[in-house]
PDB file of C-alpha atoms in Angstrom:
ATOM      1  CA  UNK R   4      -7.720 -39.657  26.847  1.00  0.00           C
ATOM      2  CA  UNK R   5      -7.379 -35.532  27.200  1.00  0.00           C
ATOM      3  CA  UNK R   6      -4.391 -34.506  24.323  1.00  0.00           C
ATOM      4  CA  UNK R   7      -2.369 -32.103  25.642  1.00  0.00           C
ATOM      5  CA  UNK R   8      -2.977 -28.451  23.876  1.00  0.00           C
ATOM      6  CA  UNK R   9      -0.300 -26.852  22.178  1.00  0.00           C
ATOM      7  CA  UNK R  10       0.671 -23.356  24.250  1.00  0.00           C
ATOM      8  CA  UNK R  11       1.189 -22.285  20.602  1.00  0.00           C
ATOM      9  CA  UNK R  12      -0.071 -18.538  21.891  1.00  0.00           C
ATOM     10  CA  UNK R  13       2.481 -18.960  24.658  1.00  0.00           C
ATOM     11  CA  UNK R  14       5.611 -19.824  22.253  1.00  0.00           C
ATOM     12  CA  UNK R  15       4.066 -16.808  20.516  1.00  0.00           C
ATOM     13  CA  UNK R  16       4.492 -14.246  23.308  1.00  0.00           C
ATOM     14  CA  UNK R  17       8.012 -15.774  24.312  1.00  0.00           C
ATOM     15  CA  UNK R  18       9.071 -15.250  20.718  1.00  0.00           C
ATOM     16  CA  UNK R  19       8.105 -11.743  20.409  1.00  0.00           C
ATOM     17  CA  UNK R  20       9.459 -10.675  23.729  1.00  0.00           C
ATOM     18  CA  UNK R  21      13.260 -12.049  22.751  1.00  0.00           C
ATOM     19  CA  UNK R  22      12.689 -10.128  19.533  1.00  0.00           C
ATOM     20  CA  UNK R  23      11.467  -6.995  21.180  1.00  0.00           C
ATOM     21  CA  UNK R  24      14.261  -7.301  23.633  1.00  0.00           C
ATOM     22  CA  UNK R  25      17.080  -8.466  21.178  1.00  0.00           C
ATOM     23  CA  UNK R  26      16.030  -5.705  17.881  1.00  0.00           C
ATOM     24  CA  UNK R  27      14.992  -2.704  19.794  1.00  0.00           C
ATOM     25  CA  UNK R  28      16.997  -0.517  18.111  1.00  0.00           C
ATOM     26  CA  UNK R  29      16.090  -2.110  15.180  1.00  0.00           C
ATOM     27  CA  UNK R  30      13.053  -1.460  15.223  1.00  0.00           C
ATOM     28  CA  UNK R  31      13.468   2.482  16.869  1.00  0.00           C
ATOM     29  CA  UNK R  32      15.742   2.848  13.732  1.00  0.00           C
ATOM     30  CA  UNK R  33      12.611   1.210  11.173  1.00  0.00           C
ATOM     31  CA  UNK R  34      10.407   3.660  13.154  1.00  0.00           C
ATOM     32  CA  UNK R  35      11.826   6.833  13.214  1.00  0.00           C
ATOM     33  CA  UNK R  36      12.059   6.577   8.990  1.00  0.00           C
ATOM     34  CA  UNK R  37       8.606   5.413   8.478  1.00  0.00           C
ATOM     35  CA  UNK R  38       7.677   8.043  11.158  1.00  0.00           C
ATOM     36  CA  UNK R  39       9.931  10.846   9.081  1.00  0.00           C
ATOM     37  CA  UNK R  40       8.389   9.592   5.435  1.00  0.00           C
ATOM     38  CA  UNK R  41       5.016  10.002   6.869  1.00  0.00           C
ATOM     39  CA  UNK R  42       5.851  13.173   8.935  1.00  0.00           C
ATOM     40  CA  UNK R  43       7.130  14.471   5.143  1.00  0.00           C
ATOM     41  CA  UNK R  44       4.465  13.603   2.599  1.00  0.00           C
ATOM     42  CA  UNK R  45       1.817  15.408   5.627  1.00  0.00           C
ATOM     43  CA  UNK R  46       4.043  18.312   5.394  1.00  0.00           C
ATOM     44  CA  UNK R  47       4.347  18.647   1.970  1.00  0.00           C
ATOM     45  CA  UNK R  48       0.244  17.730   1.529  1.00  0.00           C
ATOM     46  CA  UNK R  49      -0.631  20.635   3.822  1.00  0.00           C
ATOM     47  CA  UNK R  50       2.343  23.152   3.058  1.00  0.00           C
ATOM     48  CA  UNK R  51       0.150  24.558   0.481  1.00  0.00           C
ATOM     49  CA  UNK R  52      -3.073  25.941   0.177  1.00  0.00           C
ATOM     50  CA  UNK R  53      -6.089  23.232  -0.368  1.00  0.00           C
ATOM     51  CA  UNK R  54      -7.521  25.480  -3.604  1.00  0.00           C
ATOM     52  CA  UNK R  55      -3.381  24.872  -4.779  1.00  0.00           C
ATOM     53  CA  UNK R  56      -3.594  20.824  -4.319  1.00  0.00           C
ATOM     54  CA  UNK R  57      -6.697  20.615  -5.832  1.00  0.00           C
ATOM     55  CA  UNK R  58      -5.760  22.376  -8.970  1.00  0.00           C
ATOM     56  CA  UNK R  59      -2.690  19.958  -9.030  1.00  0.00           C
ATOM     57  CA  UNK R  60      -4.651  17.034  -9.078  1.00  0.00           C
ATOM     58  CA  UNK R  61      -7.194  17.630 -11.659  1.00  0.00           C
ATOM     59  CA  UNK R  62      -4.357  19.144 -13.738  1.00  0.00           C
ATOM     60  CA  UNK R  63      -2.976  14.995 -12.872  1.00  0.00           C
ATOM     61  CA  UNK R  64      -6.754  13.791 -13.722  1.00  0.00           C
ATOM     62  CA  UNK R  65      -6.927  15.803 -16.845  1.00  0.00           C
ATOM     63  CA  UNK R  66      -3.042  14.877 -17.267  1.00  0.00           C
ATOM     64  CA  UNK R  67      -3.738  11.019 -17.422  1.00  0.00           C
ATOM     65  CA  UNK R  68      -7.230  10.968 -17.925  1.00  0.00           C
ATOM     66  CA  UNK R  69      -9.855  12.151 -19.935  1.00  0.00           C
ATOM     67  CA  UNK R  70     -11.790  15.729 -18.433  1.00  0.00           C
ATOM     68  CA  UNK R  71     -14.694  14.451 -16.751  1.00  0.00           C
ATOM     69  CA  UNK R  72     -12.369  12.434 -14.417  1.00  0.00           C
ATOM     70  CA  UNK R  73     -10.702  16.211 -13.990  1.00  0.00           C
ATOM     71  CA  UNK R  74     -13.760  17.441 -13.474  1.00  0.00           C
ATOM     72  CA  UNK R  75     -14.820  14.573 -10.589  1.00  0.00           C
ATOM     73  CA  UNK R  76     -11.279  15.175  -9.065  1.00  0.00           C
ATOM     74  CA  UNK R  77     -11.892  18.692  -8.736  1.00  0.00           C
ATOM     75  CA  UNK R  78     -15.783  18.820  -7.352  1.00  0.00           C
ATOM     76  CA  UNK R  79     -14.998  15.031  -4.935  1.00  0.00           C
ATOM     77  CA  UNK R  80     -11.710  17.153  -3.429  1.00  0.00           C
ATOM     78  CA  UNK R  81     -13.933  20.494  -2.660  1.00  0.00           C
ATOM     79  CA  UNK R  82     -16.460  18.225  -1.150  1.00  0.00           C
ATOM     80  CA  UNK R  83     -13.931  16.837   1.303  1.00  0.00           C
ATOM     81  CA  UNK R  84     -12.718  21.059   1.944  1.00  0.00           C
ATOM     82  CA  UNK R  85     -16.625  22.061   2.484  1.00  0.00           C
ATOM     83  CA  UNK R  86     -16.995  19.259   4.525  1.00  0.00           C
ATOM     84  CA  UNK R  87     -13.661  20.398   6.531  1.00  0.00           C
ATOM     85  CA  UNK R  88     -12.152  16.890   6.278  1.00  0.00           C
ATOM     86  CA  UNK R  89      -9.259  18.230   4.170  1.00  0.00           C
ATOM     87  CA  UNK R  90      -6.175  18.074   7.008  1.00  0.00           C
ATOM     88  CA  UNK R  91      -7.473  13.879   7.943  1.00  0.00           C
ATOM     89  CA  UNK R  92      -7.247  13.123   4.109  1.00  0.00           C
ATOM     90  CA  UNK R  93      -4.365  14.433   3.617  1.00  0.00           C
ATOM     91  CA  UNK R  94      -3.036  12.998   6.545  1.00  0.00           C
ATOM     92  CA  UNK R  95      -4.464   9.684   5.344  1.00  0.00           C
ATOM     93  CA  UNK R  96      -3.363   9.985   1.961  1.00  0.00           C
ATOM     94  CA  UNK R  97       0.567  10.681   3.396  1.00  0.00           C
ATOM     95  CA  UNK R  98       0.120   6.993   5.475  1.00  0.00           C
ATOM     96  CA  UNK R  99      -0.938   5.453   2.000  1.00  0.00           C
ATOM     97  CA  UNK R 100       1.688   6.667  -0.029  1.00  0.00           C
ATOM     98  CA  UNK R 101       4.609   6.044   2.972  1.00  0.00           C
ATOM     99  CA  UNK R 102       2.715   2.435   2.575  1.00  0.00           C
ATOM    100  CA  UNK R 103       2.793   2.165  -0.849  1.00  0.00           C
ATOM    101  CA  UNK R 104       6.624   3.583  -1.237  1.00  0.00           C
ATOM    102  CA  UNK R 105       7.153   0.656   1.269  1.00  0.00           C
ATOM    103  CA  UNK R 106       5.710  -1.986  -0.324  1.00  0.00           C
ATOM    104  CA  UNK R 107       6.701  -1.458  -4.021  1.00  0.00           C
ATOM    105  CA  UNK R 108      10.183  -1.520  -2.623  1.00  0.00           C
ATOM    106  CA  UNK R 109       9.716  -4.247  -0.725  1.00  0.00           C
ATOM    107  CA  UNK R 110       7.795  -5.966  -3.269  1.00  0.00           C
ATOM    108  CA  UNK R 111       9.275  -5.534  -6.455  1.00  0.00           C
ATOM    109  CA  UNK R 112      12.798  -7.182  -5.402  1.00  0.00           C
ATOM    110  CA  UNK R 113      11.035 -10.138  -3.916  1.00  0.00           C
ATOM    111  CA  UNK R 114       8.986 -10.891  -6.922  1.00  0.00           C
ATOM    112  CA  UNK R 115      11.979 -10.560  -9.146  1.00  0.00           C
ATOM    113  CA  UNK R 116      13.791 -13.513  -7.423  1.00  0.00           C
ATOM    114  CA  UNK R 117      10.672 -15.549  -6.998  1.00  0.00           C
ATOM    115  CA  UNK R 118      10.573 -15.334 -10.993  1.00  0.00           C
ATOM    116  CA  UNK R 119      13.770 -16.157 -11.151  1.00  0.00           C
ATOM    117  CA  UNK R 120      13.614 -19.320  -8.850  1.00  0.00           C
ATOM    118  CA  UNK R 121      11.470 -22.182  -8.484  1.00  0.00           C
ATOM    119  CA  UNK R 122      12.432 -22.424  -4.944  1.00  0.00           C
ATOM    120  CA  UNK R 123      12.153 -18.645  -3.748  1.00  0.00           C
ATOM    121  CA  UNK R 124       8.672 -18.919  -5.132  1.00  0.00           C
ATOM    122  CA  UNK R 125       7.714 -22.452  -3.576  1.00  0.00           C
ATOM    123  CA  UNK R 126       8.745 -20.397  -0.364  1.00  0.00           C
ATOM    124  CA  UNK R 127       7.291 -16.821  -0.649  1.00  0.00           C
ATOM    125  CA  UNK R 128       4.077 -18.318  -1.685  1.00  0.00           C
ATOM    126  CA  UNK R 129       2.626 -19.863   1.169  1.00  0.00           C
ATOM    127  CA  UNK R 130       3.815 -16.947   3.513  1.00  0.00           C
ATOM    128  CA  UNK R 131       1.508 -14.362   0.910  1.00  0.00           C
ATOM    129  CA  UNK R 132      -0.997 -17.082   1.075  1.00  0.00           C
ATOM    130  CA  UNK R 133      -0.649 -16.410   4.881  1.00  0.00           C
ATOM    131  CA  UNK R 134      -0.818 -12.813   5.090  1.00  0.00           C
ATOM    132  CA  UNK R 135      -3.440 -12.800   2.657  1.00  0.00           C
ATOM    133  CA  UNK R 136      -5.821 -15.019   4.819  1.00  0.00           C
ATOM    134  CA  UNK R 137      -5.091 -13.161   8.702  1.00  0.00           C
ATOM    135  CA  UNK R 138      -7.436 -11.269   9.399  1.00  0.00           C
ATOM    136  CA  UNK R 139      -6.111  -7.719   9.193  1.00  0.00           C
ATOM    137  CA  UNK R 140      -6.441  -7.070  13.174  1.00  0.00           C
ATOM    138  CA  UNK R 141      -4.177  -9.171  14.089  1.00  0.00           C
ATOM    139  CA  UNK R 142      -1.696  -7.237  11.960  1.00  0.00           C
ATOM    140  CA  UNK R 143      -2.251  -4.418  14.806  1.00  0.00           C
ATOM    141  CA  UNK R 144      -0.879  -6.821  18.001  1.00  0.00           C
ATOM    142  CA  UNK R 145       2.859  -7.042  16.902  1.00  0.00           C
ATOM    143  CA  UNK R 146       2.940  -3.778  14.951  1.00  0.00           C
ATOM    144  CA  UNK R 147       1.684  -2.487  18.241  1.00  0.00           C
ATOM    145  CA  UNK R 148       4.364  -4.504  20.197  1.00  0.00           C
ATOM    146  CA  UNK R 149       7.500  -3.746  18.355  1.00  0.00           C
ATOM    147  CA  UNK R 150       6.491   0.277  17.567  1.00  0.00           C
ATOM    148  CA  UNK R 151       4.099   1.266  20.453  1.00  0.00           C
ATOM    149  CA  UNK R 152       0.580   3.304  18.880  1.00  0.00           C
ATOM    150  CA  UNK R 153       0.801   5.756  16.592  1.00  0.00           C
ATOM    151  CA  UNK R 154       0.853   6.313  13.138  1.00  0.00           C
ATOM    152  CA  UNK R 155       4.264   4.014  12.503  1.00  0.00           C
ATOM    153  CA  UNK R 156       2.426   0.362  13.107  1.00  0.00           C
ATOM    154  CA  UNK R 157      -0.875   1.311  11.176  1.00  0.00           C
ATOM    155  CA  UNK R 158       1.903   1.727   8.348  1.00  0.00           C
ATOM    156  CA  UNK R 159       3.886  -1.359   9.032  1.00  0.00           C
ATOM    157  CA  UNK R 160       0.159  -3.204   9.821  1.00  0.00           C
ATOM    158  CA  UNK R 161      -1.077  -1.645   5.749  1.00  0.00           C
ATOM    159  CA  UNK R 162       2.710  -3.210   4.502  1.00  0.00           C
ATOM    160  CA  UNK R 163       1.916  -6.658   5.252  1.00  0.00           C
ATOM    161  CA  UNK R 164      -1.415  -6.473   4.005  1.00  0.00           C
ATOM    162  CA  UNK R 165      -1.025  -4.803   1.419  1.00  0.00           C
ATOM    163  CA  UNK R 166       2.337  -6.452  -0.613  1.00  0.00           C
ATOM    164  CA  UNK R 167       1.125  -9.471  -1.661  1.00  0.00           C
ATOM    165  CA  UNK R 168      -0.720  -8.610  -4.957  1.00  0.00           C
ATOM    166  CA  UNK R 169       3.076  -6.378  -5.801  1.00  0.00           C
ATOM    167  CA  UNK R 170       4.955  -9.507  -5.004  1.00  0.00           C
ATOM    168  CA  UNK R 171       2.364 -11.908  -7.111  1.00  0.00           C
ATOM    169  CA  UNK R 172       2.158  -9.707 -10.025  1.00  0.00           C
ATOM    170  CA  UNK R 173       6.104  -8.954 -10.400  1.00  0.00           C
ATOM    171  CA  UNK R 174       6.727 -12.754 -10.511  1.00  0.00           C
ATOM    172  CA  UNK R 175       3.247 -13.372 -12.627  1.00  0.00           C
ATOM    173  CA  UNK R 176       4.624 -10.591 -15.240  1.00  0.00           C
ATOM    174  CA  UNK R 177       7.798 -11.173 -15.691  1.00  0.00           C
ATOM    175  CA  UNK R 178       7.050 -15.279 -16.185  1.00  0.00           C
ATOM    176  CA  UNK R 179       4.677 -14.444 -18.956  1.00  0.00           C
ATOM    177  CA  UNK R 180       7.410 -13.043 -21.051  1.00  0.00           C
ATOM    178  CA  UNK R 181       7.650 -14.922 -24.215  1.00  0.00           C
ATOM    179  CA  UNK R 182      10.404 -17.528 -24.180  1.00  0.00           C
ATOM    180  CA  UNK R 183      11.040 -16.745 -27.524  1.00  0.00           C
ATOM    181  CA  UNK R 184      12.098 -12.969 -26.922  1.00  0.00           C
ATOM    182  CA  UNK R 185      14.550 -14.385 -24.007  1.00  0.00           C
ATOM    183  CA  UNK R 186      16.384 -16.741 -26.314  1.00  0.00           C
ATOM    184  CA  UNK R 187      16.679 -13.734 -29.215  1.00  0.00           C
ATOM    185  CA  UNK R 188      17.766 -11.407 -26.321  1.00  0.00           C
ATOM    186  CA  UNK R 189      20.612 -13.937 -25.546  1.00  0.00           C
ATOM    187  CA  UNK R 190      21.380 -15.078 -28.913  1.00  0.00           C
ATOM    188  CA  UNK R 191      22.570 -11.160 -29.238  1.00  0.00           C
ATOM    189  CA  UNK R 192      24.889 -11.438 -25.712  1.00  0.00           C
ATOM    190  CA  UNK R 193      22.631  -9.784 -23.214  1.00  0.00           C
ATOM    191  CA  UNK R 194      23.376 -10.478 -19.733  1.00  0.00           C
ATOM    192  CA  UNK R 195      20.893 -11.610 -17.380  1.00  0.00           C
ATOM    193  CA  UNK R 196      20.502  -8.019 -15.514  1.00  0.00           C
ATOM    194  CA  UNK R 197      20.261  -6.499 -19.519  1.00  0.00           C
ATOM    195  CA  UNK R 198      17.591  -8.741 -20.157  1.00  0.00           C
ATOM    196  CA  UNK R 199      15.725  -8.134 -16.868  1.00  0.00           C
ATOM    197  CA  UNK R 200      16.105  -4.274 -17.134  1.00  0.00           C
ATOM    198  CA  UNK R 201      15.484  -4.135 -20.798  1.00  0.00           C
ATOM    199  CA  UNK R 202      13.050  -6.947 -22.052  1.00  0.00           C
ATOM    200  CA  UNK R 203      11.427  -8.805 -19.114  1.00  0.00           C
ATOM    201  CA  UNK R 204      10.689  -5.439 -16.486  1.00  0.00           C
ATOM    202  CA  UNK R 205       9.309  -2.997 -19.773  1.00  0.00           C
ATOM    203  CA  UNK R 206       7.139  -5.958 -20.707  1.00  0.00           C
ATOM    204  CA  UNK R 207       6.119  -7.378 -17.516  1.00  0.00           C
ATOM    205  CA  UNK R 208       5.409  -3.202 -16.050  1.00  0.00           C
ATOM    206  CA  UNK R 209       1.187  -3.265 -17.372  1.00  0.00           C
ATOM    207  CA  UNK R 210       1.016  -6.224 -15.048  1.00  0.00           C
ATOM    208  CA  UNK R 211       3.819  -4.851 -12.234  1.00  0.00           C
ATOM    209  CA  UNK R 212       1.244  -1.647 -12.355  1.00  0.00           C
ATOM    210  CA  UNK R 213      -1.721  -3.824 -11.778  1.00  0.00           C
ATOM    211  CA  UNK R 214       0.040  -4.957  -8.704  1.00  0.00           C
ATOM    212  CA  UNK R 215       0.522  -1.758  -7.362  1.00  0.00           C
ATOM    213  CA  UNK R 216      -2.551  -0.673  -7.827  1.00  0.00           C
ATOM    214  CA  UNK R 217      -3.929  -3.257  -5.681  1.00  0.00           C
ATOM    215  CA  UNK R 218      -1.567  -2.638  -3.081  1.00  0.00           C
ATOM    216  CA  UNK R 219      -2.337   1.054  -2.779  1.00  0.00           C
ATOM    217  CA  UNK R 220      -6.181  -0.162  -2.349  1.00  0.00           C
ATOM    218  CA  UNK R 221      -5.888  -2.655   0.003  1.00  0.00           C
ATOM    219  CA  UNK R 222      -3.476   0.200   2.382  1.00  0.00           C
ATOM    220  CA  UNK R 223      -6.425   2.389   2.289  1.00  0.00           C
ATOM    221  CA  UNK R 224      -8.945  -0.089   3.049  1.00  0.00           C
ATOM    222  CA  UNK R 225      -6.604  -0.578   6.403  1.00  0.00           C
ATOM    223  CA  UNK R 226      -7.121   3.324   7.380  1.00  0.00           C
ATOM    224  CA  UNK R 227      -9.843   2.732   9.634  1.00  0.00           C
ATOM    225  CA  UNK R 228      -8.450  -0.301  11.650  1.00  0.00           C
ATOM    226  CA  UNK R 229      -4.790   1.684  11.736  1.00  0.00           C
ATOM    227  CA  UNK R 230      -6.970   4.761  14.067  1.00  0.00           C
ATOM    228  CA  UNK R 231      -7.983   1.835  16.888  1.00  0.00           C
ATOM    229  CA  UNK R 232      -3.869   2.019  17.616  1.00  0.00           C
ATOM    230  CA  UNK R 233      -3.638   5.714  17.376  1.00  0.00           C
ATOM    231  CA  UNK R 234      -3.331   6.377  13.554  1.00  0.00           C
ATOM    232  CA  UNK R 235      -4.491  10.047  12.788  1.00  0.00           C
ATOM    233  CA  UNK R 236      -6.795  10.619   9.539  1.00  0.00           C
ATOM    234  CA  UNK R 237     -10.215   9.837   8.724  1.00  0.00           C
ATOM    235  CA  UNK R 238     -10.029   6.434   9.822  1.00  0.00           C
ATOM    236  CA  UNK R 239     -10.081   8.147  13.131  1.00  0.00           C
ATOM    237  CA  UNK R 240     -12.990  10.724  12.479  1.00  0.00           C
ATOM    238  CA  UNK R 241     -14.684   7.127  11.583  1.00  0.00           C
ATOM    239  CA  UNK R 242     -13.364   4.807  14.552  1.00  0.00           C
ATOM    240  CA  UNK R 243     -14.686   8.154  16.875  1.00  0.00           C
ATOM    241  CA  UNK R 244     -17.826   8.333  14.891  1.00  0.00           C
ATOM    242  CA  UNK R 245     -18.641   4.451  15.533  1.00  0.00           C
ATOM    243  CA  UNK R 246     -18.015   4.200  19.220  1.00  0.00           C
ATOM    244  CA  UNK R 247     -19.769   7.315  19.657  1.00  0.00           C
ATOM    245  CA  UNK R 248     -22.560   6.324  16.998  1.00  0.00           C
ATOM    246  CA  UNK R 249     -22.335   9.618  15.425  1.00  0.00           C
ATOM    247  CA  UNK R 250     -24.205   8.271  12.314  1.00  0.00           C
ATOM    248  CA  UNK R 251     -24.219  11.807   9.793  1.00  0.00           C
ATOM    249  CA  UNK R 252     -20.045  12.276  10.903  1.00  0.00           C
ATOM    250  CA  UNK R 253     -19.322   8.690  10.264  1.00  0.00           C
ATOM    251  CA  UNK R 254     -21.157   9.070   6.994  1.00  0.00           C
ATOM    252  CA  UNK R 255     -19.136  12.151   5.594  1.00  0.00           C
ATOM    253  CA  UNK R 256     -15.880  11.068   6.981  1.00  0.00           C
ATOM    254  CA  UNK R 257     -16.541   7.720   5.369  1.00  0.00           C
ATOM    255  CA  UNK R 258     -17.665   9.740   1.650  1.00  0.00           C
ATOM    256  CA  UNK R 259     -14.505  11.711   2.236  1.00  0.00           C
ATOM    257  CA  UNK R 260     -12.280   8.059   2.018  1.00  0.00           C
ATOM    258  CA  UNK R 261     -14.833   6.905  -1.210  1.00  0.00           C
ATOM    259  CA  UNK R 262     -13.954   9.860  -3.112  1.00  0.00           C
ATOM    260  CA  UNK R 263      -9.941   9.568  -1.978  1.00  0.00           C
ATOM    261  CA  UNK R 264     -10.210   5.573  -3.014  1.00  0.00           C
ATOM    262  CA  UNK R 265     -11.941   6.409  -6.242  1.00  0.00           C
ATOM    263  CA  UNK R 266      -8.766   9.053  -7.099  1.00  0.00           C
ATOM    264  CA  UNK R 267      -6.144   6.774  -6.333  1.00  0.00           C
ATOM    265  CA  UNK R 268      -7.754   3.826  -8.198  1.00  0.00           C
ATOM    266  CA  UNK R 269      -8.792   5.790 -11.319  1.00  0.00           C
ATOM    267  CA  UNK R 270      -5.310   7.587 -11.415  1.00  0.00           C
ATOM    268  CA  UNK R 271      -3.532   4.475 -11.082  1.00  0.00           C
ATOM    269  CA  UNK R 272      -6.067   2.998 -13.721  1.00  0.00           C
ATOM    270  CA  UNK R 273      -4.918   5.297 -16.480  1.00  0.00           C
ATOM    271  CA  UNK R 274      -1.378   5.112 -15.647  1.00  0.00           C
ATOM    272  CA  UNK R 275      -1.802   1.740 -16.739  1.00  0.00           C
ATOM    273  CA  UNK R 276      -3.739   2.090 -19.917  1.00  0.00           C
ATOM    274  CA  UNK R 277      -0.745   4.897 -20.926  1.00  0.00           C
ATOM    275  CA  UNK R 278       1.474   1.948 -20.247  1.00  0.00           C
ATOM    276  CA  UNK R 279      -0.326  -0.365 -22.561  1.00  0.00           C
ATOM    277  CA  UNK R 280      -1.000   2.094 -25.363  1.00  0.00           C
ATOM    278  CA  UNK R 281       3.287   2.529 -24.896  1.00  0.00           C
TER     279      UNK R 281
END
């Protein structure tokens, strides 16, 4: 006896085709401000001269860190200007932040009310579980389908794989406050929101940071699969450099992103560690 197979891929297609066709503007409006917020960080990244930028971000090394990270900031970012792969990091580096931005805002909120419910979280939970799991091209299909190529679904693509440690880490922060500082803050009359803004968010923010920190890594890590749809940066100096097996390009252009992952992991790092030594 033959079982009859699910046309789960066809239920699939339907769906997205009466949400394409019923949220178009929708999703013109969603990306014509993720286009803007990426069009403005690359404009305000190459505004400037390079020598400028990289003087800013060792000063931000030095700033938060100790002066051999300054010193690493300042000699990794002239490697990527010798190498003339300044304009694609800086392009990357805009879709990063835009998907960062995105996803703490995003993220924060949610985790919040899963801490605050049992229910929210027995529901949020298997979705991240979800989005955790897909593979990260399939991201690309409907991102693809609802925003056409470009940079705009590489963005939305990095969002969804990217929020989940945020989301987990709000809710895991903010339930490890004490029970005993929640019952002294109400014992004195704070509110709910008082307590959230004042005792649970201030301790919970080492953790909240940890979060974030993750989520800027994994948006990076999605740089090279956002240039198969049309994504500008290094990811596409790579994706060219594969298909074209251009083995010394795809090395530098793939040195360029270490040294860019390395800065935005170390500087998040020590924003932490201030945190804690708060």
């Amino acid at each position: 006896m033959t079982v009859p197979k699910i046309p789960l891929g066809e239920w699939i297609e339907r769906g997205t085709d009466w949400l394409d066709a019923s949220f178009g503007p929708l999703f013109d409006g969603i990306k014509s401000v993720i286009g803007g917020l990426v069009g403005f960080f690359e404009w305000v990244l190459l505004s400037g001269p390079a020598w400028l930028w990289m003087v800013l971000f060792a000063a931000l090394a030095w700033w938060l860190g100790r002066w051999k990270f300054a010193v690493f900031t300042l000699l990794g970012l002239g490697l990527i200007l010798n190498l003339g792969y300044w304009d694609p990091t800086m392009k990357t580096l805009a879709m990063v932040v835009t998907a960062a931005l995105i996803s703490v805002l995003l993220g924060v909120p949610i985790g919040i009310l899963c801490s605050r419910s049992n229910a929210v979280q027995n529901i949020v939970t298997p979705i991240l579980d979800f989005m955790q799991t897909m593979p990260a091209f399939v991201y690309l299909i409907p991102a693809v389908t609802f925003f056409s190529l470009g940079v705009v679904p590489g963005v939305i693509a990095s969002v969804i794989f990217a929020i989940p440690p945020t989301i987990r880490l709000t809710n895991l922060g903010i339930r490890q406050v004490p029970g005993e500082l929640m019952e002294a803050a109400s014992a004195f009359g704070s509110t709910s929101l008082q307590k959230l803004v004042k005792l649970q968010l201030p301790l919970a923010l080492p953790t909240i940071l940890a979060g974030i920190n993750q989520t800027i890594m994994l948006s990076l890590s999605m740089v090279v699969f956002a240039s198969m749809i049309g994504a500008q940066g290094v990811g596409a100096v790579v994706y060219k450099a594969v298909t074209q097996v251009k083995i010394g390009e795809g090395f530098e252009a793939g040195l360029a992103i270490v040294i860019l992952a390395i800065l935005l992991d170390r500087l998040t790092q020590n924003i932490l560690k201030t945190k804690r030594k708060v």
